[in-house]
Short mmCIF file of C-alpha atoms and ligand atoms in Angstrom, two decimals:
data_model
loop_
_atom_site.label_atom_id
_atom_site.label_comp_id
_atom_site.label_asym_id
_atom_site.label_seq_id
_atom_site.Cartn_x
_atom_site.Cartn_y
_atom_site.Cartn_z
CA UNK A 1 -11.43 21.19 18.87
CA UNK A 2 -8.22 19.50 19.10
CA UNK A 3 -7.55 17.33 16.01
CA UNK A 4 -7.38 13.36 17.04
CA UNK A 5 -3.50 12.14 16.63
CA UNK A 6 -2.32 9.69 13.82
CA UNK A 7 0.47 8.49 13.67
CA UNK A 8 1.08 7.15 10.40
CA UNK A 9 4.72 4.99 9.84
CA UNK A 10 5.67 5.18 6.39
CA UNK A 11 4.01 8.32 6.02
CA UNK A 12 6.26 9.56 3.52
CA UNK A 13 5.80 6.37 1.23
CA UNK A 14 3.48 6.09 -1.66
CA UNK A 15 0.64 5.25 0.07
CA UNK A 16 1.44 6.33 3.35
CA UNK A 17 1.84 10.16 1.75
CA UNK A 18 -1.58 10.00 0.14
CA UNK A 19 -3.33 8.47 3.36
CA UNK A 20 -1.82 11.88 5.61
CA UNK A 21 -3.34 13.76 3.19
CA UNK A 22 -6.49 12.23 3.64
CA UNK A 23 -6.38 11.99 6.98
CA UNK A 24 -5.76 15.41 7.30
CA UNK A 25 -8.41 16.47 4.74
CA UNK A 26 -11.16 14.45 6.92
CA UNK A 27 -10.12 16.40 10.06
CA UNK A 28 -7.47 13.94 12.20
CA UNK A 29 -3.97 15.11 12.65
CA UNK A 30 -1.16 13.02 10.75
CA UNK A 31 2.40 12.17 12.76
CA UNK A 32 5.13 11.19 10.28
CA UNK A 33 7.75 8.73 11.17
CA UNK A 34 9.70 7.62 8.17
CA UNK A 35 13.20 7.06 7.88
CA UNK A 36 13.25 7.64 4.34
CA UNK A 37 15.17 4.55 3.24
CA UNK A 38 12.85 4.22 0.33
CA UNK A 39 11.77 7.73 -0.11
CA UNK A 40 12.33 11.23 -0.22
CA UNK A 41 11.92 14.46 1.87
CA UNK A 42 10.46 16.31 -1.31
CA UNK A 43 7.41 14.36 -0.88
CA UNK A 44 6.63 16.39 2.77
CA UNK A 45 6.67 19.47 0.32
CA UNK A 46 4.10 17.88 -1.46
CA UNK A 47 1.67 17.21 1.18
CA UNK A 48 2.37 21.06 2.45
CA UNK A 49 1.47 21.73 -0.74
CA UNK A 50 -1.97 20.36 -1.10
CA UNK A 51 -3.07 20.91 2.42
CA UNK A 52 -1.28 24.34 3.27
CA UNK A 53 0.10 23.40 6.25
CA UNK A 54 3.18 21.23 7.05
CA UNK A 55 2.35 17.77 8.66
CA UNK A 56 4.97 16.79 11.44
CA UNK A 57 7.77 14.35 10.62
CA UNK A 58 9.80 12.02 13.11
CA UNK A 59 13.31 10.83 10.81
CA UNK A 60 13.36 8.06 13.05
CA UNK A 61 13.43 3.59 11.85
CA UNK A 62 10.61 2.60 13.70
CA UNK A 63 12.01 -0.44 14.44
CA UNK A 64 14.47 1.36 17.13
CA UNK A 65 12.75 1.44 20.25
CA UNK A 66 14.33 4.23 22.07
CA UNK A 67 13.52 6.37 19.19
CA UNK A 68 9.98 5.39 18.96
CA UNK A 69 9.36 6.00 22.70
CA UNK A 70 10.87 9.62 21.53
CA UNK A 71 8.25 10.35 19.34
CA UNK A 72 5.79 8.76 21.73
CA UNK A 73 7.02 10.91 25.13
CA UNK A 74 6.69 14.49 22.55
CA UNK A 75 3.37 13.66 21.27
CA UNK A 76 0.79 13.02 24.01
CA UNK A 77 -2.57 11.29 23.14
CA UNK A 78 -1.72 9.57 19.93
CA UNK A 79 -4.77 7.80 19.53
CA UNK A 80 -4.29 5.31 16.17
CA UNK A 81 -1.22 3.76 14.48
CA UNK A 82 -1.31 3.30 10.60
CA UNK A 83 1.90 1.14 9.87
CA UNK A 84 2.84 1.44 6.18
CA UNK A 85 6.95 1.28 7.12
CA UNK A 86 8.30 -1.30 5.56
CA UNK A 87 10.10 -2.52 2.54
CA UNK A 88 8.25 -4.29 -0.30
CA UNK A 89 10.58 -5.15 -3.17
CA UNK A 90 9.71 -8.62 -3.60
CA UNK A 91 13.15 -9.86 -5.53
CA UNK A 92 15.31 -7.93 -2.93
CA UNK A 93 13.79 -9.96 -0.44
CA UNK A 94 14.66 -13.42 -2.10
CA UNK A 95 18.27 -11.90 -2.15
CA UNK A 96 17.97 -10.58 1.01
CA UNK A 97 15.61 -12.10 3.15
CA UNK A 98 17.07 -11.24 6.55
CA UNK A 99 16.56 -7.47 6.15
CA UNK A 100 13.18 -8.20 5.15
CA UNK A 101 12.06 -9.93 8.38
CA UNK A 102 14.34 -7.61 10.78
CA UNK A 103 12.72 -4.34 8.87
CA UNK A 104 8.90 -5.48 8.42
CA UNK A 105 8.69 -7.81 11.90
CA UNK A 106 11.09 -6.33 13.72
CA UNK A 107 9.20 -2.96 13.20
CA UNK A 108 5.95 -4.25 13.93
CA UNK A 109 7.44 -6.04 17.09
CA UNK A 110 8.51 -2.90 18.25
CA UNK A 111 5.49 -0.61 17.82
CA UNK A 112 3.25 -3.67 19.51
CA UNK A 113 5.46 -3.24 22.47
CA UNK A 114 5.78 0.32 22.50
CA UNK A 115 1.67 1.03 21.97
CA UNK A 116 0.51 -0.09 25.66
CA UNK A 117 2.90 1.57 27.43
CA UNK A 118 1.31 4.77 26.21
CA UNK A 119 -2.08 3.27 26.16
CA UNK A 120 -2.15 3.84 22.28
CA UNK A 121 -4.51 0.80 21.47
CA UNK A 122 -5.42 1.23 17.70
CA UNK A 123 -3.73 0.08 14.75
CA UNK A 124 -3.88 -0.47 10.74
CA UNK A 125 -1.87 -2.78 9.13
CA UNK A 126 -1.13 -2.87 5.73
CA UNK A 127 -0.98 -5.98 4.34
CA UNK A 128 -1.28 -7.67 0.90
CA UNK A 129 -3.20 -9.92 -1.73
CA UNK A 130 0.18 -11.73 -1.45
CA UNK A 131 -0.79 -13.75 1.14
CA UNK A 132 -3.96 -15.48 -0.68
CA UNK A 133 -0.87 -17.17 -3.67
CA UNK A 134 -2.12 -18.72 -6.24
CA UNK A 135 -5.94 -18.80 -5.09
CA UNK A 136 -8.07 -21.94 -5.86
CA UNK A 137 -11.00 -19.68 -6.62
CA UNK A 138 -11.66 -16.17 -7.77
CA UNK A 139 -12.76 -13.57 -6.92
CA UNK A 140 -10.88 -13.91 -3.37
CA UNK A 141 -13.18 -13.22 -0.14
CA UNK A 142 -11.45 -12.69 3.49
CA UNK A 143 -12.32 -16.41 4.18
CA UNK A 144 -10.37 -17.17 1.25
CA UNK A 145 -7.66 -19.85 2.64
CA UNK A 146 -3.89 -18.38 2.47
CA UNK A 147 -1.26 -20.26 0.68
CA UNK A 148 2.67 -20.07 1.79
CA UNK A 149 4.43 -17.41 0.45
CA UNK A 150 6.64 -17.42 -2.58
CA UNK A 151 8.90 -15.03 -1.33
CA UNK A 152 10.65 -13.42 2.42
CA UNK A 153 8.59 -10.41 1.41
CA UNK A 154 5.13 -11.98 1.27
CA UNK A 155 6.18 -14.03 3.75
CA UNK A 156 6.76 -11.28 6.31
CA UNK A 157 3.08 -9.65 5.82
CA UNK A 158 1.40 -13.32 6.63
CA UNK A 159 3.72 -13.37 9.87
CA UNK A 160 2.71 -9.64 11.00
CA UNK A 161 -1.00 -10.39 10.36
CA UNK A 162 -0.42 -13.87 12.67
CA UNK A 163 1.34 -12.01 15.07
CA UNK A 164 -1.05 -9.08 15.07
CA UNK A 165 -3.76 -11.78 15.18
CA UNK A 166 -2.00 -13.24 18.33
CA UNK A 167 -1.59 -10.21 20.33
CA UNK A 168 -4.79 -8.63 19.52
CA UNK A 169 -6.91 -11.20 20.21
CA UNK A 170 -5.42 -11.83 23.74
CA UNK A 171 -4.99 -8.29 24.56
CA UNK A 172 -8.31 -7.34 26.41
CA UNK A 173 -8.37 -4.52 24.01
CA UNK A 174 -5.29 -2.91 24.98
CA UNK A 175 -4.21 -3.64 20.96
CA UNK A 176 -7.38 -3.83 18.44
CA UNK A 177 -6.22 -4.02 14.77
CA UNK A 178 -7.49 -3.76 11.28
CA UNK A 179 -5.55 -5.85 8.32
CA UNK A 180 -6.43 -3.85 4.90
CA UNK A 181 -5.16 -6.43 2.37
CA UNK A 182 -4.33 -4.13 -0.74
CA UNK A 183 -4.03 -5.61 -4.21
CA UNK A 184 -1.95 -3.03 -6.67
CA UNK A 185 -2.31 0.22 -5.68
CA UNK A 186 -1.92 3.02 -8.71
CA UNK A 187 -2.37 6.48 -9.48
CA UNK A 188 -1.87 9.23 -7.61
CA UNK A 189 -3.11 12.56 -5.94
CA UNK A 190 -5.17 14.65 -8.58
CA UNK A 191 -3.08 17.79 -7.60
CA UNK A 192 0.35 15.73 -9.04
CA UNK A 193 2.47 16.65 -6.08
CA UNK A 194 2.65 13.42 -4.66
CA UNK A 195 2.79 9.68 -6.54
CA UNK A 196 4.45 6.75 -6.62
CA UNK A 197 8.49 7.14 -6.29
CA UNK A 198 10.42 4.36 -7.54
CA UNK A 199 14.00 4.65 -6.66
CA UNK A 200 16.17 2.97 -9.58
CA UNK A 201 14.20 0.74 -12.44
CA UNK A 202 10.51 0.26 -11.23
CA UNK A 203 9.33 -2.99 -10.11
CA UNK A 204 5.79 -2.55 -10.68
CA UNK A 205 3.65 -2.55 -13.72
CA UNK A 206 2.34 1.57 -14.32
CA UNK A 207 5.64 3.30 -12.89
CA UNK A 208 7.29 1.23 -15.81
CA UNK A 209 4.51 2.07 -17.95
CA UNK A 210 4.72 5.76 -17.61
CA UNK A 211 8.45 5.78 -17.54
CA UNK A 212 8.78 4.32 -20.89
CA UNK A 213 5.79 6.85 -21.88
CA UNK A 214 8.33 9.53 -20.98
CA UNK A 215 11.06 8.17 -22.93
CA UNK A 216 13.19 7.09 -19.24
CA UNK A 217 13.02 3.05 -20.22
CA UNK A 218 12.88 1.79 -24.28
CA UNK A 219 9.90 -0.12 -23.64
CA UNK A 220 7.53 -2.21 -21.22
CA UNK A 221 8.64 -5.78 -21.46
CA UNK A 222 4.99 -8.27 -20.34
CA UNK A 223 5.68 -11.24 -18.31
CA UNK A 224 4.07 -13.62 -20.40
CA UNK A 225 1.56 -14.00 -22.38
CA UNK A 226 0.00 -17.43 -22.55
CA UNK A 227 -1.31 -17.54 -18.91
CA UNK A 228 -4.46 -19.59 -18.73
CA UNK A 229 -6.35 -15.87 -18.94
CA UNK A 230 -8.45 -14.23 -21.70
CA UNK A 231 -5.62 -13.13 -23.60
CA UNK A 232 -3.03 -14.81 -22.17
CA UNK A 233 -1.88 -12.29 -19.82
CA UNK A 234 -1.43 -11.61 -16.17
CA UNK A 235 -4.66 -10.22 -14.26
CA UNK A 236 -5.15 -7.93 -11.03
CA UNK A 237 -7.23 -5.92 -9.33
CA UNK A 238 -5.92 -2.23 -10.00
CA UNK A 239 -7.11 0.06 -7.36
CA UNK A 240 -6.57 3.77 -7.06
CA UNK A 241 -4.09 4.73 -4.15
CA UNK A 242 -6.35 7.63 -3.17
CA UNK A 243 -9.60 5.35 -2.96
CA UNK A 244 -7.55 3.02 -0.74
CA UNK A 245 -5.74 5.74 1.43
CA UNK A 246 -9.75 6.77 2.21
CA UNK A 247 -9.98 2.79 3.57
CA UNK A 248 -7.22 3.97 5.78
CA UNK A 249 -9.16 7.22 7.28
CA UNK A 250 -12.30 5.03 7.80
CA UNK A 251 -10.55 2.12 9.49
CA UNK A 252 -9.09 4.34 11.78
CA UNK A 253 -12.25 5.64 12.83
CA UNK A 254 -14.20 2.25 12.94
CA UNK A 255 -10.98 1.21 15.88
CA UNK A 256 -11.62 4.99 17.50
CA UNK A 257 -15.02 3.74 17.69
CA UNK A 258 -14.72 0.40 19.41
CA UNK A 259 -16.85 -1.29 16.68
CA UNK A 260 -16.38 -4.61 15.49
CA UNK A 261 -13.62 -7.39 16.78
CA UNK A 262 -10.36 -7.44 18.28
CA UNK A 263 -8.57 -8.04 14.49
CA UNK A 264 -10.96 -7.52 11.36
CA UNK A 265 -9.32 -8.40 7.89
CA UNK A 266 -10.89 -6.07 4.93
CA UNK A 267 -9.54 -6.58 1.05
CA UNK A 268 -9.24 -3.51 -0.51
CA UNK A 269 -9.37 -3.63 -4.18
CA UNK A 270 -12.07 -2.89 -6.70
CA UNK A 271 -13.02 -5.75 -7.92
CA UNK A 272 -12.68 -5.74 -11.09
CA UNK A 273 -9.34 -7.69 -12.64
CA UNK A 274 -7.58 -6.57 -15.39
CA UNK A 275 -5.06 -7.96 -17.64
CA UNK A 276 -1.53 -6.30 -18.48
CA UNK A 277 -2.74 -5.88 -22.22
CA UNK A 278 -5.59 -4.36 -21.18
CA UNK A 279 -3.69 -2.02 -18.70
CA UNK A 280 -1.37 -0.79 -21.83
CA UNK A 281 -4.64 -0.33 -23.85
CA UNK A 282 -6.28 1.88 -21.09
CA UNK A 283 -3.00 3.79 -20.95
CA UNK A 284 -3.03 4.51 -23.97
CA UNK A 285 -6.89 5.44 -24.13
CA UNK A 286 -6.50 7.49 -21.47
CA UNK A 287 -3.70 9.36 -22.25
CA UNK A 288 -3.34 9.45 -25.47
CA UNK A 289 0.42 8.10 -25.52
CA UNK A 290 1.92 5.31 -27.62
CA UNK A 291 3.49 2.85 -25.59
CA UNK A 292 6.29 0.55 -26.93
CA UNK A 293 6.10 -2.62 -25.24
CA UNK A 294 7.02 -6.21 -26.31
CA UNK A 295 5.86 -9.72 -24.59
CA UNK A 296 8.99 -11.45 -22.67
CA UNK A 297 9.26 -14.95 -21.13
CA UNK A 298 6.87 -14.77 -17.68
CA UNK A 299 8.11 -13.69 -14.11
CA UNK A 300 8.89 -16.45 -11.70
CA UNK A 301 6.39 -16.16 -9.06
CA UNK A 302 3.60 -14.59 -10.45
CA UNK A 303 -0.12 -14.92 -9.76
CA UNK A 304 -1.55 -15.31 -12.81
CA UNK A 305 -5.05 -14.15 -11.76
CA UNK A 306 -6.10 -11.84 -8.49
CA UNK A 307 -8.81 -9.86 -7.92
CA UNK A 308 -11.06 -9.20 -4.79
CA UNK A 309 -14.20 -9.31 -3.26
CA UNK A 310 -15.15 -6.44 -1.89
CA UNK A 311 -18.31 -7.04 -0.20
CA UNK A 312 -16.58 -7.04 3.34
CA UNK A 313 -15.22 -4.00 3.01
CA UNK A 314 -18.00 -2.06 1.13
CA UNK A 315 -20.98 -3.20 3.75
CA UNK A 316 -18.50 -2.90 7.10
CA UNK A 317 -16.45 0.30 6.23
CA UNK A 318 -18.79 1.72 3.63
CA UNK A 319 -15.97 1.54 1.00
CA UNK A 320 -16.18 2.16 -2.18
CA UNK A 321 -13.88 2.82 -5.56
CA UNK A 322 -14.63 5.97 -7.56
CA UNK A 323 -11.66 6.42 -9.81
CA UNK A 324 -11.80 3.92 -13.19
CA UNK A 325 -8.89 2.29 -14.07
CA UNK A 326 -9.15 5.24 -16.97
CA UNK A 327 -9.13 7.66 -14.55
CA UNK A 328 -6.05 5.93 -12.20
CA UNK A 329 -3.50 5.80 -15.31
CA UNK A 330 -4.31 9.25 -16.04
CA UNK A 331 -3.25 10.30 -13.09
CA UNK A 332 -0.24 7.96 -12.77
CA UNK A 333 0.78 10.16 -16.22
CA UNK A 334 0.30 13.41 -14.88
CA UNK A 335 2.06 12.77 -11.67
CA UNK A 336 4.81 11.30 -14.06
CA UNK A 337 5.03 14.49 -16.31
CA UNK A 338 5.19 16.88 -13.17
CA UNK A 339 8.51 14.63 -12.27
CA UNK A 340 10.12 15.41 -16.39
CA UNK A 341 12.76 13.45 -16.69
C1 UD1 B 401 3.94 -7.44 -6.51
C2 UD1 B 401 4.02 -8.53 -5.51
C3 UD1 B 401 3.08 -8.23 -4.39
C4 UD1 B 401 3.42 -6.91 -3.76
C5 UD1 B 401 3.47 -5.81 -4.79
C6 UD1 B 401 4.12 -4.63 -4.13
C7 UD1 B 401 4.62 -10.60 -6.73
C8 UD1 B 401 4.15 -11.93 -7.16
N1 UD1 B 401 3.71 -9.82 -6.10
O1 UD1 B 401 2.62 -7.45 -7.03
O2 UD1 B 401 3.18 -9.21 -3.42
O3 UD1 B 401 2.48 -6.57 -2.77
O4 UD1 B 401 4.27 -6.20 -5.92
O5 UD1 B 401 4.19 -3.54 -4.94
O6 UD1 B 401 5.73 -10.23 -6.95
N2 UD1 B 401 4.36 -6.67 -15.21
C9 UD1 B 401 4.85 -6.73 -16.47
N3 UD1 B 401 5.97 -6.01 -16.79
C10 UD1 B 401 6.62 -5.23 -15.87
C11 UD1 B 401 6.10 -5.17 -14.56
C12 UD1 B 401 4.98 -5.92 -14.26
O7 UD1 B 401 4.30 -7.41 -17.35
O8 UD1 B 401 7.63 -4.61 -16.20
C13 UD1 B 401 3.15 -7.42 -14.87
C14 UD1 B 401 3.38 -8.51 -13.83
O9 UD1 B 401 3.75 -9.71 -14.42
C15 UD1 B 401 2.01 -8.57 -13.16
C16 UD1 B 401 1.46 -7.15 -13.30
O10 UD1 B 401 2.23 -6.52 -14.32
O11 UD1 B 401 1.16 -9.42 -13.86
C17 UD1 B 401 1.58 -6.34 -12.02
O12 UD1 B 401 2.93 -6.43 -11.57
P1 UD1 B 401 3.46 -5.60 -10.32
O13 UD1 B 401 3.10 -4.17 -10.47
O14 UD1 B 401 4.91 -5.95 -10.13
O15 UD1 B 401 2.61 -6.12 -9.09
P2 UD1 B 401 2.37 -7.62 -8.58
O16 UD1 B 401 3.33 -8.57 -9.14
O17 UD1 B 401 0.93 -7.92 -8.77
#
């Protein structure tokens, strides 16, 4: 039988790369588009790697409509959209904001235009814990209000989820859409062929972690350390990226199926919150690696506590974590290793 048709934007991103090979692995057939402004075509070696065959790949911005239509005229009966494309660097955005909201709306803009011409109905967004701020009460459920964003970047997720929310839920079911609200994503495949690839210095907490582990950075500066927290540091809800690129495979499936409403909204996290200190300490557990690290002034616009609720998610898509936090730095430090330096 004739494997169902994915296309999956961003699909040679972090997540995105780990979610085709998922996909793939549960039986669906991946479509790449990915214009690799943020990544790199080694990482399409990497999922031929692990799955022994090579997954299709459009070079196309998604946010230029001819192009799309392209990829949409080749490829008959694409059934489901998963839309990772888009750029996430949250101090870039302050700098830059417009390129921000012309890359992340514009792109969504386009695909919700192009989808009903060729009666492609089903879509996953990815959107973020962002959106919740500086919550008044923890752990955060769906119904947990959203707070203005503190930067273009977060601010262009909450606009795609109201826009996707506006379209959707007029749309007769021409568009029906899942939100998957990630909170911080780490690790990577078990086979080390694909992981997280920061381009330049590393925004984000465990690529900095297992750069300076390799001797690329002097040490792991921590924003702060007298956050109203256990011991003073930040907290978050660490979730493998393979656990969440399985959310992806299921949500796809649940909008193949019809089930549920016109937009659903799922967290995906584990959680469980952990602070930066305790982060280092499981990286060093884990792998066995000293980490240098000293505590700097704090970031400006940091949360200083996120985790989710899950409950949503585990009793409506039947997800669940099974990598420990352990387990998710250990595999951050092999993927690192297979990169030297
Ligand atoms: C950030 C964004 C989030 C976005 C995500 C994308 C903010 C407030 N949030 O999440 O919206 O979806 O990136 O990847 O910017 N830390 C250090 N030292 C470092 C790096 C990080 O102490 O060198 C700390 C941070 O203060 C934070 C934690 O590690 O407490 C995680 O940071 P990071 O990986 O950047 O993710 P978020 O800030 O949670």
């Amino acid at each position: 039988m004739a494997r169902t048709k994915i296309v999956v934007t961003g699909g040679a991103g972090y997540i995105g790369s780990h979610a085709v090979v998922e996909l793939y692995e549960a039986g669906y057939q991946p479509i790449i588009i990915d214009d690799f402004s943020n990544s790199q075509e080694s990482v399409l070696d990497g999922i031929k790697d692990i799955l022994g065959v090579a997954v299709p790949c459009y070079r196309i911005d998604c946010g230029d409509e001819a192009a799309l239509r392209g990829v949409f005229d080749q490829e008959a009966d694409i059934r489901g959209i998963i839309h990772f494309a888009a750029f996430k660097a949250v101090g870039e955005s302050v700098q830059q904001p417009l390129k921000y909201y012309q890359n992340n709306v514009g792109s969504l803009i386009t695909l919700l235009k192009v989808m009903p011409d060729y009666g492609v109905a089903n879509l996953v967004f990815s959107s973020s814990c962002t959106v919740y701020g500086i919550p008044d009460q923890l752990p955060v459920t769906e119904q947990t209000p959203t707070k203005p964003a503190t930067s273009p970047y977060g601010n262009t997720k909450k606009i795609c989820e109201d826009i996707l929310n506006d379209v959707a839920s007029v749309s007769n079911g021409a568009i029906r859409t899942i939100l998957l609200r990630y909170f911080n994503p780490i690790g990577a495949h078990e086979s080390a062929r694909i992981g997280e690839l920061p381009l330049g210095v590393p925004n984000n907490l465990v690529p900095f972690i297992t750069q300076t582990a390799a001797g690329i950075r002097e040490k792991l500066t921590i924003y702060g350390d007298t956050y109203d927290t256990p011991d003073g540091t930040n907290i978050r809800d660490y979730v493998h990226v393979v656990d969440l690129a399985k959310a992806h495979v299921v949500a796809v499936q649940r909008l193949l199926d019809a089930k549920g409403e016109a937009v659903e909204t799922f967290n995906v996290g584990t959680g469980r919150g952990n602070s930066v200190l305790e982060v280092v300490q499981a990286f060093e557990r884990a792998t066995g690696q000293k980490l240098n690290y000293t505590i700097g002034p704090p970031r400006t616009g940091d949360v200083p506590a996120i985790y989710a609720d899950v409950t949503k998610a585990t009793q409506e898509l039947g997800f669940k974590t099974t990598a420990t936090l352990d387990e998710a730095l250990a595999s951050s430090w092999k993927w690192q290793q297979s990169l030297g330096k």
